[in-house]
C-alpha positions as MATLAB code, in Angstrom:
seq = 'MNILLALGLIILFTKIADSVAIRLGFPSVVGSLIVGILVGPSVFNIIQSNDSIELLSHLGVILLMFIAGVESDLKILKKYFKPSLITGLLGVLVPFFVFFFASRSFSYSQDTSLFIGLIFGATSLSIAIQVLKELNFIQTKEGSIIIGSSILDDIIVVILLNLVLNLVNPNTTTADVLPFLFKNVLFFLFIYIFGKFILPIILKGLSYFVVPERDVAFSLIMVFLLSFLADWIGMSDIIGAFFAGILISQTPFAEYVERKVTSITSALFAPIFFVSIGLKLVLDGLGENMLLIIVFSVLAIFTKFIGGFLGGKIEKFDNNSSAIIGASLISRGEMALILISLGLEKGFIDQGMYASLVLVIIFTTVIAPILLKWAISFGDNSKKDELDDSVHES';
ca = [
      -2.221  156.700  228.477;
       0.279  153.812  228.263;
       2.926  154.452  231.035;
       5.798  153.801  228.559;
       4.547  156.392  226.149;
       3.911  158.783  229.107;
       7.563  158.468  230.359;
       8.958  158.911  226.929;
       6.890  162.146  226.398;
       7.794  163.456  229.858;
      11.489  163.049  229.280;
      11.182  164.387  225.669;
       9.298  167.461  226.670;
      11.233  168.442  229.797;
      14.570  168.180  228.069;
      13.470  170.379  225.391;
      11.923  172.906  227.874;
      14.943  172.785  230.159;
      17.199  173.717  227.172;
      14.987  176.702  226.300;
      14.895  177.765  229.904;
      18.666  177.535  230.199;
      19.250  179.415  226.828;
      16.943  182.218  228.254;
      19.166  182.429  231.398;
      16.613  180.721  233.758;
      17.154  177.612  235.969;
      16.222  174.297  234.060;
      13.733  173.462  236.712;
      11.409  176.220  235.344;
      11.182  174.421  232.080;
      10.197  171.137  233.663;
       7.587  172.904  235.821;
       6.018  174.603  232.829;
       5.870  171.330  230.812;
       3.947  169.773  233.688;
       1.353  172.527  233.593;
       1.042  172.520  229.865;
       0.700  168.609  229.365;
      -1.497  168.180  232.519;
      -5.283  168.395  232.833;
      -5.236  172.243  233.274;
      -4.088  172.883  229.704;
      -3.740  170.324  226.965;
      -4.594  167.126  229.112;
      -2.007  164.988  227.196;
      -0.744  163.153  230.402;
      -2.767  162.293  233.515;
      -1.256  161.370  236.786;
      -1.609  157.607  237.735;
      -0.079  155.361  240.365;
       2.942  154.507  238.288;
       3.897  158.180  237.872;
       3.212  158.768  241.482;
       5.631  155.982  242.572;
       8.393  157.137  240.203;
       7.689  160.789  241.316;
       8.227  159.681  244.936;
      11.305  157.931  244.091;
      12.454  161.149  242.564;
      11.783  163.181  245.778;
      13.802  160.551  247.763;
      16.709  160.628  245.351;
      16.629  164.477  245.180;
      16.746  164.520  248.978;
      19.557  162.038  248.968;
      21.558  164.207  246.491;
      20.930  167.256  248.680;
      22.356  165.397  251.627;
      25.431  164.180  249.684;
      26.060  167.692  248.501;
      26.291  168.801  252.109;
      30.067  169.333  252.356;
      30.700  169.124  256.056;
      34.144  170.609  255.626;
      32.749  173.758  254.569;
      30.317  173.633  257.409;
      33.068  173.162  259.952;
      35.157  176.022  258.411;
      32.494  178.709  258.358;
      30.086  177.151  260.876;
      29.250  180.154  262.887;
      28.502  182.613  260.035;
      26.746  179.953  258.165;
      24.729  178.869  261.145;
      23.606  182.436  261.935;
      22.632  183.069  258.295;
      20.902  179.664  257.910;
      18.772  180.268  260.963;
      17.771  183.707  260.086;
      17.212  182.518  256.515;
      14.731  179.937  257.809;
      13.139  181.677  260.769;
      12.468  185.130  259.227;
      10.302  183.660  256.302;
       8.930  180.826  258.591;
       7.290  183.353  261.120;
       6.363  186.073  258.493;
       4.604  183.450  256.303;
       2.900  181.841  259.281;
       1.362  185.228  260.398;
       0.578  186.253  256.803;
      -1.151  182.848  256.148;
      -3.214  183.353  259.275;
      -4.149  186.766  258.063;
      -5.520  185.179  254.990;
      -7.681  182.882  257.373;
      -5.741  179.682  257.031;
      -5.626  177.260  259.886;
      -2.803  177.082  262.302;
      -1.628  173.757  260.889;
      -1.828  175.070  257.240;
       0.112  178.175  258.130;
       2.918  176.276  259.898;
       3.271  174.240  256.727;
       3.304  177.328  254.547;
       5.958  178.999  256.732;
       8.001  175.806  256.417;
       7.739  175.709  252.535;
       9.027  179.267  252.362;
      11.846  178.698  254.936;
      13.449  176.341  252.291;
      16.242  177.481  250.039;
      17.482  175.973  246.669;
      21.294  175.486  246.823;
      21.453  174.080  243.396;
      20.331  177.359  241.690;
      22.571  179.623  243.652;
      25.561  177.215  242.895;
      24.760  177.502  239.121;
      25.169  181.422  239.377;
      28.077  181.272  241.701;
      29.892  178.892  239.362;
      29.015  181.124  236.302;
      30.507  184.154  237.818;
      33.491  182.504  239.583;
      32.262  183.308  242.942;
      32.272  180.055  244.833;
      35.805  180.391  246.227;
      34.956  183.684  247.846;
      34.194  184.066  251.527;
      30.702  185.111  250.579;
      30.392  182.050  248.281;
      31.498  179.578  251.107;
      29.021  181.151  253.566;
      26.228  180.956  250.936;
      27.043  177.212  250.491;
      27.315  176.614  254.227;
      24.140  178.437  255.141;
      22.114  176.744  252.433;
      23.237  173.317  253.609;
      22.361  174.304  257.141;
      19.179  175.758  255.802;
      18.151  172.311  254.494;
      19.121  170.576  257.742;
      17.106  173.024  259.666;
      14.036  172.793  257.408;
      14.129  169.030  257.436;
      14.216  169.007  261.335;
      11.517  171.500  261.409;
       9.407  169.543  258.950;
       9.821  166.462  261.238;
       8.399  168.646  264.207;
       5.588  170.041  262.315;
       4.398  166.769  260.740;
       4.316  165.178  264.169;
       2.965  168.060  266.273;
       0.100  168.886  263.891;
      -0.951  165.357  263.573;
      -4.665  165.101  264.740;
      -3.733  161.912  266.569;
      -0.969  163.527  268.607;
      -1.830  164.431  272.138;
       0.318  166.168  274.762;
       1.099  162.825  276.096;
       2.536  161.757  272.795;
       4.966  164.615  272.674;
       7.555  163.156  274.836;
       7.637  159.772  273.092;
       7.808  161.505  269.760;
      10.782  163.605  270.888;
      12.376  160.477  272.376;
      11.902  158.707  268.964;
      13.530  161.671  267.132;
      16.410  161.809  269.448;
      16.983  158.063  268.985;
      16.868  158.442  265.288;
      19.558  161.250  265.226;
      21.623  159.432  267.877;
      21.514  156.296  265.605;
      22.616  158.424  262.644;
      25.526  159.742  264.552;
      26.610  156.328  265.981;
      26.291  154.742  262.664;
      28.286  157.297  260.946;
      30.956  157.448  263.476;
      31.513  153.768  264.326;
      29.607  151.437  262.092;
      30.121  152.893  258.678;
      33.856  152.865  258.725;
      33.738  149.153  259.516;
      31.264  148.573  256.743;
      33.410  150.500  254.280;
      36.222  148.332  255.100;
      34.134  145.147  254.395;
      32.961  146.579  251.120;
      36.511  146.258  249.675;
      35.985  142.559  249.701;
      33.022  142.778  247.308;
      33.973  142.890  243.621;
      30.609  143.659  241.952;
      29.547  146.160  239.318;
      28.579  149.658  240.813;
      29.283  148.276  244.349;
      29.466  151.879  245.789;
      26.317  153.110  244.208;
      24.446  150.009  245.205;
      25.460  150.401  248.839;
      24.401  153.946  248.867;
      20.982  153.184  247.461;
      20.570  150.450  250.043;
      21.286  153.070  252.694;
      18.844  155.455  251.158;
      15.931  153.149  251.067;
      16.613  151.442  254.457;
      17.019  154.797  256.221;
      14.033  156.117  254.525;
      12.077  152.999  255.714;
      13.315  153.473  259.174;
      12.292  157.182  259.316;
       8.872  156.334  257.961;
       8.366  153.376  260.433;
       9.090  155.477  263.380;
       6.514  158.029  262.227;
       8.943  160.607  260.517;
       8.833  161.438  256.779;
      10.791  159.035  254.612;
      12.531  161.892  252.815;
      14.245  162.770  256.281;
      15.801  159.298  256.265;
      16.895  159.837  252.505;
      18.510  163.224  253.281;
      20.572  161.834  256.162;
      21.505  158.915  254.106;
      23.105  161.535  251.798;
      24.728  163.172  254.851;
      26.466  159.852  255.746;
      27.463  159.102  252.194;
      29.074  162.568  251.960;
      31.664  161.526  254.388;
      32.885  158.426  252.378;
      35.736  158.498  249.886;
      33.286  157.543  247.078;
      30.820  160.419  247.777;
      31.708  162.373  244.656;
      31.352  159.342  242.341;
      28.035  158.337  243.862;
      26.761  161.860  243.690;
      27.695  161.968  239.930;
      26.081  158.642  239.232;
      22.862  159.067  241.058;
      22.472  162.699  239.936;
      22.793  161.366  236.322;
      19.885  158.951  236.488;
      17.804  161.306  238.709;
      18.297  164.235  236.380;
      17.483  162.111  233.338;
      14.503  160.203  234.662;
      13.251  160.641  238.122;
      13.535  164.461  238.526;
      11.727  165.241  235.310;
       8.877  162.958  236.470;
       8.635  164.558  239.830;
       8.608  168.188  238.578;
       5.979  167.303  235.776;
       3.914  165.413  238.454;
       3.663  168.764  240.181;
       2.094  170.477  237.141;
      -0.147  167.345  236.649;
      -1.836  168.085  240.028;
      -2.390  171.729  239.286;
      -5.897  172.996  238.975;
      -5.960  176.505  237.586;
      -9.631  177.032  237.728;
     -10.471  179.837  240.196;
      -6.929  180.876  240.348;
      -7.923  184.568  239.877;
      -9.539  184.424  243.325;
      -6.135  183.795  244.838;
      -4.415  186.639  242.864;
      -3.914  188.834  245.971;
      -2.522  185.911  247.956;
       0.032  185.134  244.970;
       1.179  188.737  244.817;
       1.535  189.099  248.566;
       3.399  185.763  248.908;
       5.653  186.555  246.016;
       6.754  189.794  247.448;
       7.222  188.191  250.952;
       9.096  185.224  249.366;
      11.748  187.653  247.995;
      12.063  190.145  250.941;
      12.080  187.680  253.906;
      14.802  185.516  252.499;
      16.806  188.546  251.464;
      16.388  190.264  254.898;
      17.301  186.973  256.722;
      20.539  186.575  254.599;
      21.304  190.328  254.726;
      21.060  190.340  258.579;
      23.212  187.201  258.711;
      25.913  189.012  256.633;
      25.804  192.243  258.749;
      26.025  190.359  262.002;
      29.256  188.813  260.679;
      30.521  192.272  259.883;
      30.163  192.046  256.027;
      29.601  195.256  254.095;
      26.286  196.168  252.627;
      27.146  194.566  249.150;
      28.409  191.265  250.542;
      25.415  191.017  252.827;
      23.078  191.636  249.786;
      24.807  189.044  247.809;
      24.203  186.465  250.553;
      20.577  187.650  250.902;
      19.932  187.406  247.210;
      21.490  183.809  247.142;
      18.764  182.579  249.499;
      15.587  183.730  247.680;
      15.186  180.817  245.429;
      13.027  178.019  246.962;
      13.370  175.533  244.090;
      13.387  171.719  244.558;
      13.068  171.665  248.378;
       9.967  173.829  248.531;
       8.406  171.951  245.667;
       8.915  168.675  247.635;
       7.377  170.220  250.649;
       4.421  171.451  248.547;
       3.767  167.931  247.235;
       4.125  166.522  250.821;
       1.636  169.250  252.028;
      -0.982  168.295  249.464;
      -0.432  164.541  250.095;
      -0.869  165.052  253.873;
      -3.863  167.272  253.562;
      -2.271  170.491  255.004;
      -3.023  172.468  251.605;
      -5.827  172.131  249.121;
      -5.807  172.259  245.425;
      -6.312  175.929  245.172;
      -3.498  176.716  247.766;
      -1.409  174.055  245.884;
      -1.608  175.875  242.480;
      -0.797  179.459  244.088;
       2.258  178.197  245.995;
       3.762  176.409  242.926;
       3.319  179.626  241.006;
       5.026  181.673  243.720;
       7.849  179.099  243.840;
       8.274  179.247  239.998;
       8.336  183.197  240.247;
      11.134  183.033  243.013;
      13.134  180.399  240.973;
      13.040  182.659  238.028;
      13.701  186.010  239.892;
      16.474  184.688  242.207;
      19.326  184.080  239.724;
      18.613  187.586  238.111;
      18.830  189.309  241.523;
      21.892  187.340  242.500;
      23.740  188.149  239.373;
      22.810  191.813  239.683;
      24.055  191.856  243.335;
      27.481  190.343  242.326;
      27.900  192.544  239.246;
      26.974  195.699  241.325;
      29.612  194.717  243.800;
      32.214  194.233  241.023;
      31.294  197.611  239.538;
      31.528  199.340  242.872;
      35.016  197.928  243.547;
      36.082  199.085  240.079;
      34.824  202.546  240.604;
      36.723  202.663  243.948;
      39.807  201.496  242.236;
      39.377  204.135  239.407;
      38.854  206.927  242.074;
      42.015  205.860  243.826;
      44.015  205.932  240.651;
      42.714  209.453  239.789;
      43.503  210.606  243.320;
      47.186  209.165  243.118;
];
């Protein structure tokens, strides 16, 4: 199919499906994923993946990771750093280890099991944010910790991704571990020095440039250069994109850049990425993996919930507030889908596993906002009942 026709159809179909998903109370990403499955080879075979779609899809991944970095509000992290760190760590490590051992019990290799654990350690902040906004819950302490822990969750997963990609590389030997760690330390040291000392000087120099979309252009230059640098030293390029977003989040034009980049990403690149996931699905023989899909779906819900719940209890939250935090972490969303695509590309997972994991991610993306709304509503009702009881007693 002609690439221009394919792009037009992808945008048309995803926006219609996204609208339907939102009206039904589901995250819009669910609509895009279903479109990818329907138009791909597994169902109607209207659109086939090709090099052009793969390139645009990869740009979508890079821009989505950049946006995730820009949305990492470091002020919230500083204010609620300790509870956010505890909750974020538990929210990653509990599913990481549980899924590692669960994958091993299904006879998957150690490398594949590590990658599957990483996939389910991820959290989708964007889906939790939608629910928190809808219920006016963002400004609460629980809302702040949810945002902070989700941000740290992404950072922890990105760092673990870097470790996993390098340590399971068949070409990596014990002698390579120290140089690998040294390169990683140098990369993060460069990010720190650049953000602390070099970026402020560049920002001053930018004021002398009077060109259209100067700030957006500069941000994109950083995205692609840091992505190249990360790839060049043996890391994943999306790690560079994420930390480019972290750096831009500290600039005075962060909100403007986020709005502009999110606009074009949501309109073009993200739909292509989500549809490309469906284009790679092979549903034949999926019934053979039904037990795995069921087990992983249950574990996907409970491991994140338990991690978030424990984080809340450690910080002396009551059961309801801890349940709200736990429910907010269940959705894997975009980050997990990015990792699944990367796992297929790097050979950590095969087509059968790819389809199964995508279906599990779709399930958690659908069920998470429902559970979060229920947890918040249950808390409101409980407080209302307590208030009514106190009124009757008086």
